PDB file of C-alpha atoms in Angstrom:
ATOM      1  CA  MET A  14     -19.271 -38.804  -4.838  1.00 85.00           C
ATOM      2  CA  LEU A  15     -21.955 -40.428  -6.967  1.00 94.00           C
ATOM      3  CA  LEU A  16     -22.301 -43.583  -4.847  1.00 98.00           C
ATOM      4  CA  LYS A  17     -21.196 -42.402  -1.414  1.00 96.00           C
ATOM      5  CA  ASP A  18     -21.984 -44.969   1.322  1.00 95.00           C
ATOM      6  CA  LYS A  19     -23.963 -47.230  -1.016  1.00 98.00           C
ATOM      7  CA  VAL A  20     -23.405 -50.985  -1.002  1.00 98.00           C
ATOM      8  CA  ILE A  21     -23.170 -52.309  -4.555  1.00 98.00           C
ATOM      9  CA  VAL A  22     -22.992 -55.949  -5.625  1.00 98.00           C
ATOM     10  CA  ILE A  23     -21.377 -56.568  -9.021  1.00 98.00           C
ATOM     11  CA  THR A  24     -21.219 -59.908 -10.832  1.00 98.00           C
ATOM     12  CA  GLY A  25     -19.026 -60.837 -13.784  1.00 95.00           C
ATOM     13  CA  VAL A  26     -15.995 -58.973 -12.452  1.00 96.00           C
ATOM     14  CA  GLY A  27     -13.452 -60.083 -15.024  1.00 90.00           C
ATOM     15  CA  PRO A  28     -10.776 -58.325 -17.116  1.00 89.00           C
ATOM     16  CA  GLY A  29     -13.360 -56.256 -19.033  1.00 90.00           C
ATOM     17  CA  MET A  30     -15.985 -53.767 -17.899  1.00 94.00           C
ATOM     18  CA  GLY A  31     -16.707 -55.719 -14.713  1.00 95.00           C
ATOM     19  CA  GLN A  32     -13.434 -54.774 -13.054  1.00 95.00           C
ATOM     20  CA  ALA A  33     -13.806 -51.207 -14.302  1.00 96.00           C
ATOM     21  CA  MET A  34     -17.234 -50.927 -12.675  1.00 97.00           C
ATOM     22  CA  ALA A  35     -15.913 -52.310  -9.395  1.00 98.00           C
ATOM     23  CA  ARG A  36     -13.007 -49.861  -9.232  1.00 98.00           C
ATOM     24  CA  ILE A  37     -15.072 -46.861 -10.306  1.00 98.00           C
ATOM     25  CA  ALA A  38     -17.910 -47.682  -7.904  1.00 98.00           C
ATOM     26  CA  ALA A  39     -15.414 -47.817  -5.043  1.00 98.00           C
ATOM     27  CA  ALA A  40     -13.785 -44.558  -6.159  1.00 97.00           C
ATOM     28  CA  GLU A  41     -17.261 -42.988  -6.177  1.00 98.00           C
ATOM     29  CA  GLY A  42     -17.710 -43.918  -2.506  1.00 98.00           C
ATOM     30  CA  ALA A  43     -19.460 -47.279  -2.716  1.00 98.00           C
ATOM     31  CA  LYS A  44     -18.694 -50.356  -0.681  1.00 98.00           C
ATOM     32  CA  VAL A  45     -18.525 -53.163  -3.204  1.00 98.00           C
ATOM     33  CA  ALA A  46     -19.145 -56.907  -3.092  1.00 98.00           C
ATOM     34  CA  ILE A  47     -17.789 -58.496  -6.239  1.00 98.00           C
ATOM     35  CA  GLY A  48     -18.391 -61.924  -7.730  1.00 98.00           C
ATOM     36  CA  ALA A  49     -16.962 -64.017 -10.562  1.00 96.00           C
ATOM     37  CA  ARG A  50     -15.711 -67.539 -11.168  1.00 95.00           C
ATOM     38  CA  ASN A  51     -12.006 -66.597 -11.271  1.00 95.00           C
ATOM     39  CA  GLY A  52     -11.170 -66.284  -7.585  1.00 94.00           C
ATOM     40  CA  ALA A  53      -7.564 -65.164  -8.065  1.00 95.00           C
ATOM     41  CA  PHE A  54      -8.500 -62.318 -10.403  1.00 96.00           C
ATOM     42  CA  LEU A  55     -11.423 -61.358  -8.192  1.00 96.00           C
ATOM     43  CA  GLU A  56      -9.314 -61.127  -5.055  1.00 96.00           C
ATOM     44  CA  GLY A  57      -6.732 -59.091  -6.969  1.00 97.00           C
ATOM     45  CA  VAL A  58      -9.370 -56.474  -7.840  1.00 97.00           C
ATOM     46  CA  ALA A  59     -10.592 -56.394  -4.228  1.00 97.00           C
ATOM     47  CA  LYS A  60      -7.048 -55.921  -2.929  1.00 97.00           C
ATOM     48  CA  GLU A  61      -6.448 -53.023  -5.326  1.00 97.00           C
ATOM     49  CA  ILE A  62      -9.668 -51.364  -4.179  1.00 98.00           C
ATOM     50  CA  ARG A  63      -8.724 -51.755  -0.525  1.00 98.00           C
ATOM     51  CA  ALA A  64      -5.177 -50.510  -1.204  1.00 98.00           C
ATOM     52  CA  ALA A  65      -6.696 -47.357  -2.710  1.00 96.00           C
ATOM     53  CA  GLY A  66      -8.684 -46.750   0.484  1.00 97.00           C
ATOM     54  CA  GLY A  67     -11.950 -48.373  -0.595  1.00 97.00           C
ATOM     55  CA  GLU A  68     -13.980 -51.199   0.892  1.00 98.00           C
ATOM     56  CA  ALA A  69     -14.498 -54.457  -0.965  1.00 98.00           C
ATOM     57  CA  VAL A  70     -15.319 -58.098  -0.385  1.00 98.00           C
ATOM     58  CA  ALA A  71     -14.788 -60.820  -2.973  1.00 98.00           C
ATOM     59  CA  GLN A  72     -16.869 -63.973  -3.267  1.00 97.00           C
ATOM     60  CA  VAL A  73     -16.250 -66.659  -5.890  1.00 98.00           C
ATOM     61  CA  THR A  74     -19.589 -66.833  -7.691  1.00 98.00           C
ATOM     62  CA  ASP A  75     -21.009 -68.992 -10.456  1.00 97.00           C
ATOM     63  CA  VAL A  76     -24.372 -67.383 -11.214  1.00 97.00           C
ATOM     64  CA  SER A  77     -25.652 -70.641 -12.699  1.00 97.00           C
ATOM     65  CA  LYS A  78     -25.787 -71.894  -9.091  1.00 97.00           C
ATOM     66  CA  ARG A  79     -28.422 -70.426  -6.789  1.00 98.00           C
ATOM     67  CA  ALA A  80     -26.341 -71.202  -3.689  1.00 98.00           C
ATOM     68  CA  ASP A  81     -23.474 -69.078  -5.063  1.00 98.00           C
ATOM     69  CA  CYS A  82     -25.841 -66.176  -5.752  1.00 98.00           C
ATOM     70  CA  ASP A  83     -27.204 -66.332  -2.220  1.00 98.00           C
ATOM     71  CA  ALA A  84     -23.659 -66.523  -0.831  1.00 98.00           C
ATOM     72  CA  LEU A  85     -22.625 -63.332  -2.665  1.00 98.00           C
ATOM     73  CA  ALA A  86     -25.697 -61.430  -1.471  1.00 98.00           C
ATOM     74  CA  ASN A  87     -25.189 -62.673   2.088  1.00 98.00           C
ATOM     75  CA  ALA A  88     -21.496 -61.775   2.018  1.00 98.00           C
ATOM     76  CA  ALA A  89     -22.392 -58.206   1.013  1.00 98.00           C
ATOM     77  CA  ALA A  90     -25.040 -57.900   3.723  1.00 98.00           C
ATOM     78  CA  ALA A  91     -22.786 -59.444   6.374  1.00 98.00           C
ATOM     79  CA  ALA A  92     -19.868 -57.148   5.546  1.00 98.00           C
ATOM     80  CA  PHE A  93     -21.744 -53.902   5.041  1.00 98.00           C
ATOM     81  CA  GLY A  94     -25.189 -54.323   6.607  1.00 97.00           C
ATOM     82  CA  ARG A  95     -27.325 -53.702   3.514  1.00 98.00           C
ATOM     83  CA  ILE A  96     -27.509 -53.945  -0.294  1.00 98.00           C
ATOM     84  CA  ASP A  97     -28.375 -50.796  -2.242  1.00 98.00           C
ATOM     85  CA  GLY A  98     -27.554 -51.897  -5.754  1.00 98.00           C
ATOM     86  CA  LEU A  99     -26.928 -54.923  -7.938  1.00 98.00           C
ATOM     87  CA  VAL A 100     -25.203 -54.874 -11.324  1.00 98.00           C
ATOM     88  CA  ASN A 101     -25.700 -58.118 -13.248  1.00 98.00           C
ATOM     89  CA  SER A 102     -22.705 -58.272 -15.575  1.00 96.00           C
ATOM     90  CA  ALA A 103     -21.940 -62.013 -15.719  1.00 94.00           C
ATOM     91  CA  TYR A 104     -22.284 -63.659 -19.110  1.00 82.00           C
ATOM     92  CA  ALA A 105     -21.321 -66.603 -21.295  1.00 84.00           C
ATOM     93  CA  ALA A 106     -20.299 -65.670 -24.822  1.00 82.00           C
ATOM     94  CA  GLY A 107     -21.756 -68.571 -26.808  1.00 76.00           C
ATOM     95  CA  GLU A 108     -20.568 -69.741 -30.221  1.00 76.00           C
ATOM     96  CA  ASN A 109     -20.216 -67.351 -33.146  1.00 77.00           C
ATOM     97  CA  GLY A 110     -21.751 -68.194 -36.509  1.00 77.00           C
ATOM     98  CA  LEU A 111     -24.952 -68.297 -38.485  1.00 78.00           C
ATOM     99  CA  PHE A 112     -28.163 -69.692 -37.019  1.00 81.00           C
ATOM    100  CA  ASP A 113     -28.396 -72.679 -39.375  1.00 81.00           C
ATOM    101  CA  ASP A 114     -24.916 -73.834 -38.348  1.00 79.00           C
ATOM    102  CA  GLY A 115     -25.518 -73.359 -34.634  1.00 78.00           C
ATOM    103  CA  ASP A 116     -25.651 -76.012 -31.941  1.00 83.00           C
ATOM    104  CA  LEU A 117     -29.023 -75.163 -30.443  1.00 85.00           C
ATOM    105  CA  GLU A 118     -28.498 -77.521 -27.520  1.00 85.00           C
ATOM    106  CA  SER A 119     -25.572 -75.348 -26.381  1.00 86.00           C
ATOM    107  CA  TRP A 120     -27.826 -72.295 -26.095  1.00 89.00           C
ATOM    108  CA  ALA A 121     -29.204 -73.423 -22.744  1.00 93.00           C
ATOM    109  CA  SER A 122     -25.922 -72.875 -20.914  1.00 93.00           C
ATOM    110  CA  VAL A 123     -25.545 -69.354 -22.356  1.00 93.00           C
ATOM    111  CA  ILE A 124     -29.104 -68.415 -21.372  1.00 95.00           C
ATOM    112  CA  ASP A 125     -28.578 -70.001 -17.950  1.00 96.00           C
ATOM    113  CA  VAL A 126     -25.730 -67.611 -17.178  1.00 95.00           C
ATOM    114  CA  ALA A 127     -26.663 -64.391 -18.971  1.00 94.00           C
ATOM    115  CA  CYS A 128     -30.394 -64.364 -18.222  1.00 96.00           C
ATOM    116  CA  MET A 129     -31.197 -66.917 -15.534  1.00 97.00           C
ATOM    117  CA  GLY A 130     -28.067 -66.003 -13.589  1.00 97.00           C
ATOM    118  CA  SER A 131     -29.293 -62.427 -13.404  1.00 98.00           C
ATOM    119  CA  ALA A 132     -32.700 -63.666 -12.261  1.00 98.00           C
ATOM    120  CA  ARG A 133     -31.074 -65.736  -9.507  1.00 98.00           C
ATOM    121  CA  MET A 134     -29.029 -62.764  -8.324  1.00 98.00           C
ATOM    122  CA  ALA A 135     -32.105 -60.545  -8.350  1.00 98.00           C
ATOM    123  CA  GLN A 136     -33.983 -63.037  -6.191  1.00 98.00           C
ATOM    124  CA  ALA A 137     -30.985 -63.212  -3.868  1.00 98.00           C
ATOM    125  CA  VAL A 138     -30.863 -59.455  -3.225  1.00 98.00           C
ATOM    126  CA  LEU A 139     -34.595 -58.667  -3.281  1.00 97.00           C
ATOM    127  CA  PRO A 140     -35.264 -59.664   0.355  1.00 97.00           C
ATOM    128  CA  HIS A 141     -32.504 -57.314   1.519  1.00 97.00           C
ATOM    129  CA  MET A 142     -33.792 -54.445  -0.627  1.00 98.00           C
ATOM    130  CA  LYS A 143     -37.403 -54.976   0.416  1.00 97.00           C
ATOM    131  CA  ALA A 144     -36.429 -55.013   4.094  1.00 96.00           C
ATOM    132  CA  GLN A 145     -34.586 -51.699   3.829  1.00 96.00           C
ATOM    133  CA  GLY A 146     -37.219 -49.976   1.689  1.00 97.00           C
ATOM    134  CA  GLY A 147     -35.654 -49.906  -1.751  1.00 98.00           C
ATOM    135  CA  GLY A 148     -32.763 -50.520  -4.074  1.00 98.00           C
ATOM    136  CA  ALA A 149     -31.667 -50.615  -7.705  1.00 98.00           C
ATOM    137  CA  ILE A 150     -30.804 -53.420 -10.116  1.00 98.00           C
ATOM    138  CA  VAL A 151     -29.051 -53.013 -13.461  1.00 98.00           C
ATOM    139  CA  ASN A 152     -28.966 -55.804 -16.036  1.00 98.00           C
ATOM    140  CA  VAL A 153     -26.134 -55.436 -18.539  1.00 97.00           C
ATOM    141  CA  ALA A 154     -27.424 -56.519 -21.962  1.00 96.00           C
ATOM    142  CA  THR A 155     -26.189 -56.100 -25.532  1.00 93.00           C
ATOM    143  CA  MET A 156     -26.857 -54.135 -28.675  1.00 91.00           C
ATOM    144  CA  GLN A 157     -27.015 -57.494 -30.487  1.00 88.00           C
ATOM    145  CA  SER A 158     -30.467 -58.071 -29.005  1.00 87.00           C
ATOM    146  CA  LEU A 159     -31.686 -55.019 -30.945  1.00 87.00           C
ATOM    147  CA  LYS A 160     -29.409 -55.090 -33.979  1.00 84.00           C
ATOM    148  CA  PRO A 161     -28.335 -58.583 -35.073  1.00 81.00           C
ATOM    149  CA  LEU A 162     -24.611 -59.004 -35.728  1.00 76.00           C
ATOM    150  CA  PRO A 163     -23.951 -61.286 -38.743  1.00 71.00           C
ATOM    151  CA  GLY A 164     -21.502 -63.950 -37.633  1.00 70.00           C
ATOM    152  CA  GLY A 165     -21.973 -63.011 -33.975  1.00 77.00           C
ATOM    153  CA  SER A 166     -23.352 -65.251 -31.257  1.00 84.00           C
ATOM    154  CA  PRO A 167     -27.116 -65.849 -31.687  1.00 87.00           C
ATOM    155  CA  SER A 168     -27.398 -67.536 -28.282  1.00 89.00           C
ATOM    156  CA  TYR A 169     -25.770 -64.555 -26.570  1.00 90.00           C
ATOM    157  CA  ALA A 170     -28.114 -62.131 -28.343  1.00 91.00           C
ATOM    158  CA  VAL A 171     -31.172 -64.213 -27.444  1.00 93.00           C
ATOM    159  CA  ALA A 172     -30.081 -64.534 -23.806  1.00 94.00           C
ATOM    160  CA  LYS A 173     -29.546 -60.800 -23.467  1.00 94.00           C
ATOM    161  CA  GLY A 174     -32.811 -60.055 -25.265  1.00 95.00           C
ATOM    162  CA  ALA A 175     -34.569 -62.189 -22.686  1.00 96.00           C
ATOM    163  CA  LEU A 176     -32.712 -60.247 -20.015  1.00 96.00           C
ATOM    164  CA  THR A 177     -34.278 -56.954 -21.133  1.00 96.00           C
ATOM    165  CA  THR A 178     -37.720 -58.587 -20.893  1.00 96.00           C
ATOM    166  CA  LEU A 179     -36.845 -59.859 -17.422  1.00 97.00           C
ATOM    167  CA  THR A 180     -35.839 -56.295 -16.516  1.00 98.00           C
ATOM    168  CA  ARG A 181     -39.294 -54.923 -17.277  1.00 97.00           C
ATOM    169  CA  GLN A 182     -41.041 -57.774 -15.477  1.00 97.00           C
ATOM    170  CA  ILE A 183     -39.114 -57.273 -12.235  1.00 97.00           C
ATOM    171  CA  ALA A 184     -39.467 -53.502 -12.525  1.00 98.00           C
ATOM    172  CA  ALA A 185     -43.245 -53.823 -12.780  1.00 98.00           C
ATOM    173  CA  ASP A 186     -43.461 -56.291  -9.910  1.00 97.00           C
ATOM    174  CA  TYR A 187     -41.242 -54.491  -7.409  1.00 97.00           C
ATOM    175  CA  GLY A 188     -41.736 -50.792  -8.057  1.00 97.00           C
ATOM    176  CA  ARG A 189     -44.147 -50.770  -5.111  1.00 97.00           C
ATOM    177  CA  HIS A 190     -41.190 -51.688  -2.906  1.00 98.00           C
ATOM    178  CA  ASN A 191     -39.163 -48.742  -4.271  1.00 98.00           C
ATOM    179  CA  ILE A 192     -36.913 -51.161  -6.143  1.00 98.00           C
ATOM    180  CA  ARG A 193     -35.850 -49.900  -9.575  1.00 98.00           C
ATOM    181  CA  VAL A 194     -34.751 -52.259 -12.346  1.00 98.00           C
ATOM    182  CA  ASN A 195     -33.157 -51.071 -15.572  1.00 98.00           C
ATOM    183  CA  SER A 196     -31.065 -52.480 -18.394  1.00 98.00           C
ATOM    184  CA  THR A 197     -28.231 -51.289 -20.624  1.00 98.00           C
ATOM    185  CA  ARG A 198     -27.410 -52.312 -24.197  1.00 96.00           C
ATOM    186  CA  MET A 199     -23.654 -52.416 -24.687  1.00 95.00           C
ATOM    187  CA  GLY A 200     -21.749 -52.476 -27.972  1.00 92.00           C
ATOM    188  CA  TRP A 201     -17.998 -52.639 -28.505  1.00 92.00           C
ATOM    189  CA  LEU A 202     -16.089 -51.901 -25.286  1.00 91.00           C
ATOM    190  CA  TRP A 203     -12.489 -50.768 -25.617  1.00 93.00           C
ATOM    191  CA  GLY A 204     -10.473 -52.681 -23.047  1.00 89.00           C
ATOM    192  CA  GLU A 205      -8.316 -55.773 -22.692  1.00 86.00           C
ATOM    193  CA  PRO A 206     -10.829 -58.332 -24.068  1.00 84.00           C
ATOM    194  CA  VAL A 207     -11.534 -56.272 -27.193  1.00 86.00           C
ATOM    195  CA  ARG A 208      -7.849 -55.481 -27.712  1.00 86.00           C
ATOM    196  CA  ASN A 209      -7.100 -59.207 -27.639  1.00 84.00           C
ATOM    197  CA  ALA A 210      -9.999 -59.934 -30.005  1.00 82.00           C
ATOM    198  CA  ILE A 211      -8.820 -57.311 -32.487  1.00 86.00           C
ATOM    199  CA  LYS A 212      -5.290 -58.691 -32.360  1.00 84.00           C
ATOM    200  CA  GLY A 213      -6.654 -62.106 -33.318  1.00 80.00           C
ATOM    201  CA  MET A 214      -8.865 -60.631 -36.043  1.00 79.00           C
ATOM    202  CA  ALA A 215      -5.909 -58.755 -37.526  1.00 86.00           C
ATOM    203  CA  GLN A 216      -3.761 -61.883 -37.627  1.00 85.00           C
ATOM    204  CA  HIS A 217      -6.573 -63.919 -39.174  1.00 76.00           C
ATOM    205  CA  GLN A 218      -7.354 -61.318 -41.845  1.00 82.00           C
ATOM    206  CA  GLY A 219      -3.742 -60.367 -42.531  1.00 90.00           C
ATOM    207  CA  ILE A 220      -4.274 -56.658 -41.893  1.00 90.00           C
ATOM    208  CA  SER A 221      -3.151 -54.261 -39.179  1.00 92.00           C
ATOM    209  CA  GLU A 222      -4.856 -53.874 -35.819  1.00 90.00           C
ATOM    210  CA  GLU A 223      -5.155 -50.157 -36.566  1.00 90.00           C
ATOM    211  CA  ASP A 224      -7.180 -50.905 -39.704  1.00 90.00           C
ATOM    212  CA  ILE A 225      -9.527 -53.144 -37.716  1.00 89.00           C
ATOM    213  CA  VAL A 226     -10.029 -50.414 -35.110  1.00 91.00           C
ATOM    214  CA  LYS A 227     -10.671 -47.782 -37.790  1.00 91.00           C
ATOM    215  CA  GLY A 228     -13.230 -50.030 -39.478  1.00 90.00           C
ATOM    216  CA  VAL A 229     -15.125 -50.609 -36.236  1.00 89.00           C
ATOM    217  CA  ALA A 230     -14.989 -46.950 -35.190  1.00 93.00           C
ATOM    218  CA  ALA A 231     -16.278 -45.869 -38.618  1.00 93.00           C
ATOM    219  CA  ARG A 232     -19.564 -47.671 -37.879  1.00 91.00           C
ATOM    220  CA  ILE A 233     -20.034 -45.826 -34.585  1.00 94.00           C
ATOM    221  CA  PRO A 234     -21.544 -42.313 -34.780  1.00 95.00           C
ATOM    222  CA  LEU A 235     -19.258 -40.989 -32.018  1.00 95.00           C
ATOM    223  CA  GLY A 236     -16.286 -42.187 -34.062  1.00 94.00           C
ATOM    224  CA  VAL A 237     -14.557 -44.215 -31.345  1.00 94.00           C
ATOM    225  CA  ILE A 238     -14.854 -47.626 -29.750  1.00 94.00           C
ATOM    226  CA  PRO A 239     -16.449 -46.682 -26.412  1.00 96.00           C
ATOM    227  CA  PRO A 240     -13.874 -47.028 -23.581  1.00 96.00           C
ATOM    228  CA  GLU A 241     -15.006 -49.532 -20.959  1.00 95.00           C
ATOM    229  CA  GLU A 242     -14.390 -46.995 -18.161  1.00 96.00           C
ATOM    230  CA  GLU A 243     -16.805 -44.494 -19.720  1.00 96.00           C
ATOM    231  CA  CYS A 244     -19.381 -47.209 -20.304  1.00 97.00           C
ATOM    232  CA  ALA A 245     -18.962 -48.411 -16.713  1.00 97.00           C
ATOM    233  CA  ARG A 246     -19.844 -44.927 -15.446  1.00 97.00           C
ATOM    234  CA  SER A 247     -23.042 -44.925 -17.487  1.00 97.00           C
ATOM    235  CA  VAL A 248     -24.070 -48.304 -16.068  1.00 98.00           C
ATOM    236  CA  LEU A 249     -23.341 -47.178 -12.509  1.00 98.00           C
ATOM    237  CA  MET A 250     -25.537 -44.124 -12.988  1.00 97.00           C
ATOM    238  CA  PHE A 251     -28.525 -46.490 -12.671  1.00 98.00           C
ATOM    239  CA  VAL A 252     -27.603 -47.456  -9.096  1.00 98.00           C
ATOM    240  CA  SER A 253     -27.150 -43.812  -8.114  1.00 98.00           C
ATOM    241  CA  ASP A 254     -29.753 -41.429  -6.746  1.00 97.00           C
ATOM    242  CA  TYR A 255     -29.693 -39.509 -10.030  1.00 96.00           C
ATOM    243  CA  THR A 256     -32.030 -42.118 -11.545  1.00 97.00           C
ATOM    244  CA  ARG A 257     -34.461 -42.543  -8.656  1.00 96.00           C
ATOM    245  CA  MET A 258     -37.448 -41.976 -10.973  1.00 97.00           C
ATOM    246  CA  VAL A 259     -36.246 -44.326 -13.710  1.00 98.00           C
ATOM    247  CA  THR A 260     -37.337 -47.966 -13.851  1.00 98.00           C
ATOM    248  CA  GLY A 261     -38.067 -50.479 -16.596  1.00 98.00           C
ATOM    249  CA  ALA A 262     -35.835 -48.508 -18.967  1.00 98.00           C
ATOM    250  CA  VAL A 263     -33.250 -49.715 -21.475  1.00 97.00           C
ATOM    251  CA  LEU A 264     -30.302 -47.399 -22.209  1.00 97.00           C
ATOM    252  CA  ASP A 265     -28.056 -47.786 -25.239  1.00 96.00           C
ATOM    253  CA  ILE A 266     -24.407 -47.380 -24.213  1.00 96.00           C
ATOM    254  CA  ASN A 267     -22.667 -48.079 -27.504  1.00 94.00           C
ATOM    255  CA  GLY A 268     -21.660 -44.768 -29.021  1.00 95.00           C
ATOM    256  CA  GLY A 269     -24.865 -44.747 -31.082  1.00 94.00           C
ATOM    257  CA  GLU A 270     -23.852 -47.813 -33.084  1.00 92.00           C
ATOM    258  CA  TRP A 271     -27.316 -49.278 -32.727  1.00 88.00           C
ATOM    259  CA  MET A 272     -28.517 -46.546 -35.145  1.00 88.00           C
ATOM    260  CA  ALA A 273     -25.858 -47.150 -37.767  1.00 79.00           C
ATOM    261  CA  PRO A 274     -26.830 -48.994 -40.976  1.00 72.00           C
TER     262      PRO A 274
END
């Protein structure tokens, strides 16, 4: 098992890749502490993990609040005695559109969740990791911070771009404590949120969902919209012992789309 006996904290456990990471981490032997704002959904994921023989605790968490971040870290430590890994997956989408039409004052709330929320969670787990002699943090970012998406969310891209800079800063500061910090750049993720988005796009454009999917996949070198389960495994690799000599890195997990013209 890739994560046997590790204690992993995961934020942003919603219907997308967050829940996939939680389930896969547990299946790989980890004890998981999961956080999100939707308590009912969160507890449902925890119950499924426990029903499958895994160990999980759920803590309603709004990463824009430092007290909530501390509560999630403390819940993990209280339940399992330590914290080996943190995956920062919480985000706020922001408004789509061109920069000149954007409401710049709304950017602050997006940055507060996607970047500052990750910083708060990192500060919350660092004392536990330092005390035990090490740990690993993964910040889930986006391909949009590298390759702008016309009509996408500028505030989301900026927030996640800042998150990759934060990754390197923490990695440089805490490597001496054997704490590794890395980031991932995600693209399209095939799962419930994307399926719903494509359904809406198809209705708006008056074309089939299949045509939308084909158009997206054609821009991805691997030829498919990356399944969220496969992407989740790549993210979780960074909290495993297979990346013990990797820190301050950014990994593209987007089927190679970041290279496409």
